[in-house]
Short mmCIF file of C-alpha atoms and ligand atoms in Angstrom, two decimals:
data_model
loop_
_atom_site.label_atom_id
_atom_site.label_comp_id
_atom_site.label_asym_id
_atom_site.label_seq_id
_atom_site.Cartn_x
_atom_site.Cartn_y
_atom_site.Cartn_z
CA MET A 1 -1.38 -8.11 35.21
CA PRO A 2 0.99 -8.68 32.47
CA ALA A 3 -0.86 -10.22 29.07
CA LYS A 4 -1.05 -13.77 28.45
CA ARG A 5 1.40 -15.06 25.61
CA THR A 6 0.02 -17.93 23.83
CA SER A 7 0.63 -19.86 20.88
CA ALA A 8 -1.40 -18.51 17.81
CA GLN A 9 -0.65 -22.38 16.20
CA ASP A 10 -3.02 -23.58 18.92
CA GLU A 11 -6.70 -23.55 18.03
CA SER A 12 -7.81 -23.37 21.62
CA HIS A 13 -5.89 -20.13 22.17
CA ILE A 14 -7.17 -18.71 18.94
CA ARG A 15 -10.91 -19.45 20.32
CA GLU A 16 -9.85 -18.35 23.68
CA ALA A 17 -8.83 -14.86 22.04
CA ALA A 18 -11.66 -14.76 20.03
CA LEU A 19 -14.07 -14.83 23.48
CA VAL A 20 -11.65 -11.90 24.69
CA LEU A 21 -12.89 -10.29 21.86
CA ARG A 22 -16.55 -10.83 21.70
CA ALA A 23 -16.06 -9.59 25.76
CA GLY A 24 -14.91 -6.38 24.21
CA GLY A 25 -11.01 -6.74 25.15
CA ILE A 26 -8.08 -6.34 23.12
CA VAL A 27 -5.52 -9.19 21.49
CA ALA A 28 -2.17 -8.88 20.04
CA PHE A 29 -1.94 -11.27 17.36
CA PRO A 30 0.39 -11.92 14.22
CA THR A 31 0.07 -10.78 10.77
CA GLU A 32 2.34 -11.69 7.97
CA THR A 33 3.21 -7.45 8.22
CA VAL A 34 3.82 -6.72 11.47
CA TYR A 35 1.65 -7.34 14.75
CA GLY A 36 -1.64 -6.16 15.28
CA LEU A 37 -3.34 -4.64 18.41
CA GLY A 38 -6.96 -5.58 17.86
CA ALA A 39 -10.58 -4.91 19.03
CA ASP A 40 -14.00 -6.11 17.26
CA ALA A 41 -14.06 -3.42 14.87
CA PHE A 42 -18.13 -2.86 15.47
CA ASN A 43 -17.55 -2.58 19.47
CA ALA A 44 -16.91 1.01 19.94
CA VAL A 45 -15.72 0.66 23.61
CA ALA A 46 -13.44 -2.06 22.72
CA VAL A 47 -11.86 -0.04 19.82
CA ALA A 48 -11.64 2.94 22.66
CA LYS A 49 -9.64 0.60 24.57
CA VAL A 50 -6.88 0.11 21.90
CA PHE A 51 -6.65 4.03 21.02
CA GLU A 52 -6.01 4.30 24.83
CA ALA A 53 -3.23 1.19 25.28
CA LYS A 54 -1.04 2.23 22.54
CA ARG A 55 -1.69 6.17 23.22
CA ARG A 56 -2.78 6.59 19.86
CA PRO A 57 -4.29 9.98 19.22
CA SER A 58 -7.63 9.70 18.14
CA PHE A 59 -7.65 11.68 14.75
CA ASP A 60 -5.87 8.64 13.48
CA PRO A 61 -7.87 5.81 11.89
CA LEU A 62 -7.47 2.30 11.99
CA ILE A 63 -7.39 -0.55 9.48
CA VAL A 64 -9.97 -3.06 9.78
CA HIS A 65 -9.10 -6.54 8.80
CA VAL A 66 -11.50 -9.25 7.35
CA ALA A 67 -11.04 -12.98 6.20
CA ASP A 68 -13.14 -13.00 3.18
CA PRO A 69 -13.09 -9.98 0.61
CA LYS A 70 -17.10 -10.77 0.77
CA ASP A 71 -17.03 -9.59 4.27
CA THR A 72 -16.33 -6.04 3.09
CA VAL A 73 -19.92 -5.53 2.62
CA ARG A 74 -19.83 -4.49 5.96
CA LEU A 75 -17.56 -2.20 5.80
CA TRP A 76 -17.92 -0.72 2.37
CA ARG A 77 -20.71 1.06 0.67
CA GLU A 78 -19.60 -0.14 -2.74
CA VAL A 79 -16.64 -2.20 -4.17
CA PRO A 80 -15.63 -0.18 -7.33
CA PRO A 81 -14.01 -2.59 -10.13
CA ALA A 82 -10.49 -0.86 -9.69
CA ALA A 83 -10.76 -1.99 -6.14
CA GLN A 84 -12.37 -5.81 -6.91
CA LYS A 85 -9.11 -5.99 -9.51
CA LEU A 86 -6.79 -5.45 -7.04
CA MET A 87 -8.54 -7.37 -4.11
CA ASP A 88 -8.50 -10.86 -6.87
CA ALA A 89 -5.00 -10.06 -7.22
CA PHE A 90 -3.19 -9.01 -3.71
CA TRP A 91 -5.55 -10.40 -1.08
CA PRO A 92 -4.77 -12.16 1.16
CA GLY A 93 -2.12 -9.73 1.44
CA PRO A 94 -0.15 -6.73 2.67
CA LEU A 95 -2.90 -4.01 0.44
CA THR A 96 -4.74 -1.85 2.32
CA LEU A 97 -7.65 -0.15 0.03
CA VAL A 98 -9.83 3.13 1.33
CA LEU A 99 -13.28 3.26 0.38
CA PRO A 100 -16.28 5.15 1.63
CA LYS A 101 -17.66 3.47 4.63
CA LYS A 102 -20.92 2.28 5.65
CA ASP A 103 -22.80 4.19 8.28
CA GLU A 104 -22.77 1.28 10.55
CA LEU A 105 -18.99 1.38 11.63
CA PRO A 106 -18.41 3.22 14.30
CA GLY A 107 -16.72 6.51 13.62
CA ILE A 108 -14.11 5.99 16.19
CA VAL A 109 -12.87 3.59 13.74
CA THR A 110 -12.03 5.56 11.15
CA ALA A 111 -11.43 9.04 13.08
CA ASP A 112 -14.96 10.05 11.69
CA LEU A 113 -13.61 10.10 8.50
CA ASP A 114 -16.01 9.02 5.40
CA THR A 115 -13.91 6.37 4.18
CA VAL A 116 -12.60 3.13 6.08
CA ALA A 117 -9.45 0.96 5.30
CA VAL A 118 -9.63 -2.74 4.58
CA ARG A 119 -7.19 -5.28 4.47
CA MET A 120 -6.99 -9.29 4.42
CA PRO A 121 -4.15 -10.38 6.11
CA ARG A 122 -2.02 -13.57 4.82
CA ASN A 123 -1.58 -15.23 7.79
CA ASP A 124 -3.67 -18.52 8.71
CA ALA A 125 -3.91 -17.59 12.56
CA ALA A 126 -4.93 -13.90 12.23
CA LEU A 127 -7.70 -15.07 9.37
CA ALA A 128 -8.55 -17.91 11.97
CA LEU A 129 -8.86 -15.25 14.92
CA ILE A 130 -11.57 -13.27 12.82
CA ARG A 131 -13.30 -15.85 11.77
CA ALA A 132 -13.79 -17.33 15.27
CA LEU A 133 -15.21 -13.68 16.47
CA GLY A 134 -17.24 -13.60 13.18
CA SER A 135 -16.61 -9.79 12.74
CA PRO A 136 -14.15 -7.94 11.33
CA ILE A 137 -11.10 -6.93 13.68
CA ALA A 138 -9.94 -3.36 13.56
CA ALA A 139 -6.23 -3.14 14.27
CA PRO A 140 -3.01 -0.84 14.10
CA SER A 141 0.48 -1.96 14.69
CA ALA A 142 0.88 -3.29 18.42
CA ASN A 143 3.46 -0.64 19.26
CA VAL A 144 3.51 2.14 21.61
CA PHE A 145 1.98 5.36 19.17
CA GLY A 146 5.29 6.77 17.15
CA TYR A 147 7.95 3.91 18.46
CA THR A 148 8.78 1.57 16.16
CA SER A 149 6.29 -1.42 14.87
CA ALA A 150 6.61 -4.97 16.76
CA THR A 151 7.19 -7.72 14.33
CA SER A 152 7.74 -10.43 17.36
CA ALA A 153 5.73 -11.41 20.49
CA ASP A 154 8.60 -10.35 22.39
CA ALA A 155 8.43 -6.63 20.84
CA VAL A 156 4.52 -6.92 21.81
CA MET A 157 5.23 -7.60 25.21
CA GLU A 158 8.28 -4.85 25.87
CA ASP A 159 5.51 -2.25 24.55
CA LEU A 160 2.61 -3.26 25.54
CA GLY A 161 2.64 -6.30 27.79
CA ASP A 162 0.88 -4.59 30.72
CA LYS A 163 -2.17 -2.90 29.04
CA ILE A 164 -3.82 -6.11 26.95
CA ASP A 165 -5.35 -9.58 27.95
CA ILE A 166 -3.68 -11.91 25.65
CA VAL A 167 -0.52 -11.51 22.89
CA LEU A 168 -0.76 -14.96 20.22
CA ASP A 169 2.72 -15.56 19.48
CA GLY A 170 2.93 -16.43 15.82
CA GLY A 171 6.67 -16.36 15.47
CA PRO A 172 8.35 -13.61 13.58
CA ALA A 173 6.36 -11.34 11.25
CA ALA A 174 7.25 -12.92 7.82
CA ILE A 175 7.48 -9.27 5.72
CA GLY A 176 8.13 -7.03 8.30
CA VAL A 177 6.83 -3.45 7.17
CA GLU A 178 3.51 -2.37 7.10
CA SER A 179 0.66 -2.74 4.74
CA THR A 180 0.76 -0.77 1.29
CA VAL A 181 -2.18 1.75 1.55
CA LEU A 182 -4.19 2.69 -1.42
CA LYS A 183 -6.90 4.91 -1.78
CA ILE A 184 -9.47 4.50 -4.63
CA GLU A 185 -11.14 7.49 -5.81
CA GLN A 186 -12.81 7.75 -9.65
CA GLY A 187 -11.42 4.63 -10.80
CA ARG A 188 -7.73 5.84 -9.93
CA ALA A 189 -5.30 4.99 -6.96
CA VAL A 190 -3.48 7.18 -4.65
CA LEU A 191 -0.71 5.89 -2.76
CA LEU A 192 -1.01 6.69 1.36
CA ARG A 193 2.12 4.77 2.38
CA PRO A 194 4.12 2.44 0.68
CA GLY A 195 4.65 -0.85 2.27
CA GLY A 196 4.62 -4.87 1.72
CA THR A 197 3.00 -4.91 -1.43
CA PRO A 198 5.63 -2.92 -4.02
CA VAL A 199 4.34 -0.33 -5.97
CA GLU A 200 5.80 -1.85 -9.24
CA GLU A 201 3.28 -4.65 -8.82
CA ILE A 202 0.27 -2.97 -8.45
CA LYS A 203 1.39 -0.63 -11.42
CA LYS A 204 0.63 -3.78 -13.61
CA TYR A 205 -3.04 -3.73 -12.71
CA ILE A 206 -3.78 0.04 -12.45
CA SER A 207 -2.21 3.18 -12.50
CA VAL A 208 -0.99 4.69 -9.08
CA ASP A 209 -0.45 8.36 -8.18
CA VAL A 210 2.50 8.30 -5.73
CA PRO A 211 2.56 12.00 -4.46
CA ALA A 212 6.18 13.27 -3.48
CA ALA A 213 7.34 12.78 -0.04
CA SER A 214 6.92 16.55 0.28
CA ALA A 215 3.27 16.54 -0.41
CA ALA A 216 0.61 17.02 2.14
CA VAL A 217 -0.82 12.72 2.46
CA GLU A 218 -4.55 12.43 3.09
CA SER A 219 -3.66 9.94 5.33
CA PRO A 220 -4.05 11.11 9.22
CA GLY A 221 -1.58 8.59 10.49
CA GLN A 222 1.36 9.47 8.35
CA THR A 223 2.28 12.12 10.67
CA PRO A 224 6.17 13.16 9.88
CA SER A 225 7.60 11.30 12.70
CA HIS A 226 7.26 7.64 13.54
CA TYR A 227 8.39 4.28 13.47
CA ALA A 228 11.07 5.98 15.86
CA PRO A 229 13.77 4.84 18.18
CA TRP A 230 14.56 7.02 21.25
CA THR A 231 18.32 6.48 20.20
CA PRO A 232 18.90 9.64 17.85
CA PHE A 233 18.97 8.41 14.67
CA VAL A 234 20.04 9.23 11.40
CA ALA A 235 18.92 8.18 7.65
CA SER A 236 22.01 8.30 5.75
CA GLU A 237 21.67 9.03 2.18
CA LEU A 238 25.49 7.54 1.36
CA ASP A 239 26.45 4.07 1.32
CA TYR A 240 28.69 2.18 3.67
CA PRO A 241 31.98 3.17 2.32
CA ASP A 242 31.06 6.97 2.28
CA ILE A 243 29.91 6.94 5.54
CA GLN A 244 32.70 5.27 6.99
CA LYS A 245 34.80 8.34 5.34
CA GLN A 246 32.57 10.83 6.65
CA LEU A 247 33.14 9.21 10.07
CA GLU A 248 36.66 8.79 9.83
CA ARG A 249 37.18 12.42 9.25
CA LEU A 250 35.43 13.17 12.22
CA HIS A 251 36.93 10.89 14.09
CA LYS A 252 40.33 12.48 13.28
CA LEU A 253 38.73 15.58 14.64
CA PHE A 254 37.53 14.26 17.86
CA ALA A 255 40.90 12.87 18.45
CA GLU A 256 42.64 16.35 17.66
CA LYS A 257 40.71 17.93 20.31
CA GLU A 258 40.84 15.34 22.65
CA LYS A 259 37.07 14.67 22.80
CA PRO A 260 35.58 11.05 23.68
CA TRP A 261 34.17 9.38 20.53
CA PRO A 262 30.37 8.41 20.80
CA ARG A 263 28.79 5.55 20.68
CA ILE A 264 27.73 4.88 17.36
CA GLY A 265 25.59 1.83 16.05
CA ILE A 266 25.22 1.37 12.31
CA LEU A 267 22.15 -0.07 10.71
CA LEU A 268 24.20 -2.00 7.27
CA PHE A 269 21.75 -2.95 4.52
CA GLY A 270 24.42 -4.71 3.43
CA GLU A 271 27.27 -7.60 5.03
CA ARG A 272 28.86 -6.75 8.29
CA LYS A 273 32.04 -4.90 8.15
CA GLU A 274 34.08 -4.62 11.08
CA SER A 275 35.35 -1.07 12.23
CA PRO A 276 36.39 0.78 15.76
CA LEU A 277 34.38 3.56 14.36
CA PHE A 278 31.04 1.72 15.73
CA ALA A 279 30.15 0.51 18.97
CA ASN A 280 27.39 -2.02 17.31
CA MET A 281 26.20 -3.63 13.80
CA GLU A 282 22.91 -4.73 12.48
CA CYS A 283 23.06 -6.00 9.24
CA LEU A 284 19.37 -6.04 7.57
CA SER A 285 20.58 -8.61 4.90
CA ALA A 286 24.02 -9.73 3.90
CA LYS A 287 23.15 -10.36 0.23
CA LYS A 288 21.33 -7.13 -0.15
CA ASN A 289 17.98 -8.30 -0.73
CA LEU A 290 15.17 -5.94 -0.10
CA ASN A 291 12.92 -8.71 1.16
CA GLU A 292 15.22 -10.08 3.60
CA ALA A 293 15.99 -6.43 5.10
CA ALA A 294 12.28 -5.59 5.38
CA ALA A 295 11.97 -8.68 7.45
CA HIS A 296 14.99 -7.70 9.89
CA LEU A 297 14.00 -3.96 9.92
CA PHE A 298 11.94 -3.35 12.98
CA GLY A 299 13.75 -6.02 15.18
CA ALA A 300 17.45 -4.21 13.90
CA ILE A 301 16.15 -0.96 15.18
CA ARG A 302 14.71 -2.18 18.82
CA LYS A 303 17.90 -4.31 19.10
CA LEU A 304 20.15 -0.95 18.44
CA ASP A 305 17.68 1.19 20.62
CA LYS A 306 18.53 -1.17 23.79
CA MET A 307 22.46 -0.68 23.40
CA ASN A 308 22.86 2.50 24.91
CA LEU A 309 24.23 4.41 21.92
CA ASP A 310 24.41 7.98 21.18
CA LEU A 311 23.48 7.82 17.74
CA ILE A 312 22.20 4.99 14.88
CA VAL A 313 23.16 5.95 11.70
CA ALA A 314 21.57 3.67 8.77
CA GLU A 315 23.08 2.89 5.63
CA ASN A 316 21.09 3.97 2.43
CA VAL A 317 18.59 1.31 0.95
CA PRO A 318 17.96 1.20 -2.79
CA GLU A 319 14.40 3.20 -3.68
CA LYS A 320 12.50 0.03 -5.28
CA GLY A 321 10.25 -3.00 -4.41
CA LEU A 322 10.48 -3.12 -0.46
CA GLY A 323 13.18 -0.45 -0.68
CA LEU A 324 10.24 2.18 -1.26
CA ALA A 325 8.72 1.00 2.37
CA ILE A 326 12.08 0.62 3.95
CA ARG A 327 13.57 4.02 2.90
CA ASP A 328 9.91 5.40 4.13
CA ARG A 329 9.97 4.01 7.68
CA LEU A 330 14.31 4.52 8.23
CA SER A 331 13.29 8.86 7.04
CA LYS A 332 9.91 8.86 9.06
CA ALA A 333 12.12 7.32 12.14
CA ALA A 334 15.03 10.42 11.76
CA ALA A 335 12.35 12.77 11.44
CA GLY A 336 12.37 15.45 13.77
CA LYS A 337 16.06 14.36 15.17
CA ARG A 338 19.36 16.31 14.33
CA ALA A 339 20.95 15.40 11.15
CA VAL A 340 24.57 14.06 11.43
CA ASP A 341 26.50 17.31 11.30
CA SER A 342 24.58 18.73 13.87
CA PHE A 343 25.08 15.91 15.98
CA PHE A 344 28.87 15.79 15.52
CA ASP A 345 29.28 19.88 15.86
CA ASN A 346 27.38 19.77 19.25
CA LEU A 347 29.36 17.42 20.70
CA LEU A 348 32.57 19.11 19.47
CA GLN A 349 32.16 22.22 20.74
O1 TXA B 401 0.44 -3.83 8.03
C1 TXA B 401 -0.32 -3.24 8.33
O2 TXA B 401 -1.41 -2.31 8.04
C2 TXA B 401 -0.48 -3.55 10.12
C3 TXA B 401 -1.32 -4.76 10.44
C4 TXA B 401 -1.56 -4.53 11.97
O3 TXA B 401 -2.43 -4.63 9.38
N1 TXA B 401 -1.45 -2.42 10.52
C5 TXA B 401 -1.07 -1.31 10.46
O4 TXA B 401 -1.91 -0.19 11.31
O5 TXA B 401 0.23 -0.85 10.07
P1 TXA B 401 -1.56 1.59 11.56
O6 TXA B 401 -2.72 1.48 12.29
O7 TXA B 401 0.02 1.34 12.29
O8 TXA B 401 -1.53 2.23 10.39
C6 TXA B 401 -2.59 2.68 9.55
C7 TXA B 401 -2.42 3.63 8.55
C8 TXA B 401 -1.77 4.57 8.99
O9 TXA B 401 -1.35 5.42 8.64
C9 TXA B 401 -3.66 5.31 9.06
O10 TXA B 401 -3.37 6.61 8.97
C10 TXA B 401 -4.12 5.03 7.57
O11 TXA B 401 -3.70 3.63 7.80
N2 TXA B 401 -5.47 5.00 7.64
C11 TXA B 401 -6.36 4.13 8.27
N3 TXA B 401 -7.51 4.50 7.67
C12 TXA B 401 -7.47 5.52 7.02
C13 TXA B 401 -8.43 5.83 6.07
N4 TXA B 401 -9.69 5.84 6.22
N5 TXA B 401 -8.07 7.16 5.27
C14 TXA B 401 -6.50 7.11 5.18
N6 TXA B 401 -6.13 6.28 6.04
C15 TXA B 401 -5.95 5.69 6.59
MG1 MG B 402 1.80 2.14 12.85
#
């Protein structure tokens, strides 16, 4: 049976969703970052259903969502001063903190790690749902594991509509990329995943270690390929004019060899530029605003992925503010796929 889709604005629907959770069911709900697929964090059987529905490997731990910073006493052994400072500054909001867990929390939530990731979302429906359940909600992003995250109820229905009970529709997610994940250890913070809270903001409160992209990250879910569309995908380090030059050269080569030009979609950071080189274009932010670009990112990738393209190329995005998170998602979406040159070499053979 397809999931029942209800309005997250309606209190009676929140209560209904909370009853499903209390009975051990799973519910998709809006947050300010992306949609989450939730279960009662203290019900191990319900949490197992989340892993199964999104085909998530059991080694990848979930984030637990609370409606009040005080609720972390049920989850963390203690709250060190560094964590308290960050919670005061950024909660509710897209910042997840990883700290040693209490034994009472089922091991399935944390993939048997000794720590648990917790955040308080900045979304009224999410907070109301947690309060109505009276228990923290364990929730990963509401997408099929490895695929592009869902920033709308439509996207959740596409991925999981036949596997879950209820989708609470709260409209488009305001931020559009997942929370920043920080591990707090001996008063220092290590960035495990760039996200909706810019690292520059966090550094105003605490020094943050940002591991090099190539360094092994301690976050089991940060597998190299993630957020990926089915269509071959390239995250270019070039801005649009240089991508255009690169493709014009290739286009000439195709014409000379009388090879058909592939259907290419481009994910533009800046404004739309008509060009016969591209079958489709999606623009993240005409004014090159990184917050707007983040909000449109996953929806635009999903849209291009439906257009029967041979290749999607994403324009370069600056590495500041939410740009760090966007670049992370683009490079993971491209991981394990071929680079532009080898893609075209193959077609030219
Ligand atoms: O914005 C978000 O964070 C969204 C919404 C729904 O809250 N959730 C989300 O969950 O992105 P998910 O499961 O897609 O990503 C959770 C990330 C993974 O990279 C996971 O490895 C990491 O958090 N994580 C969770 N618990 C951890 C732990 N104990 N230690 C290290 N990393 C952890
Ligand atoms: Mg995810």
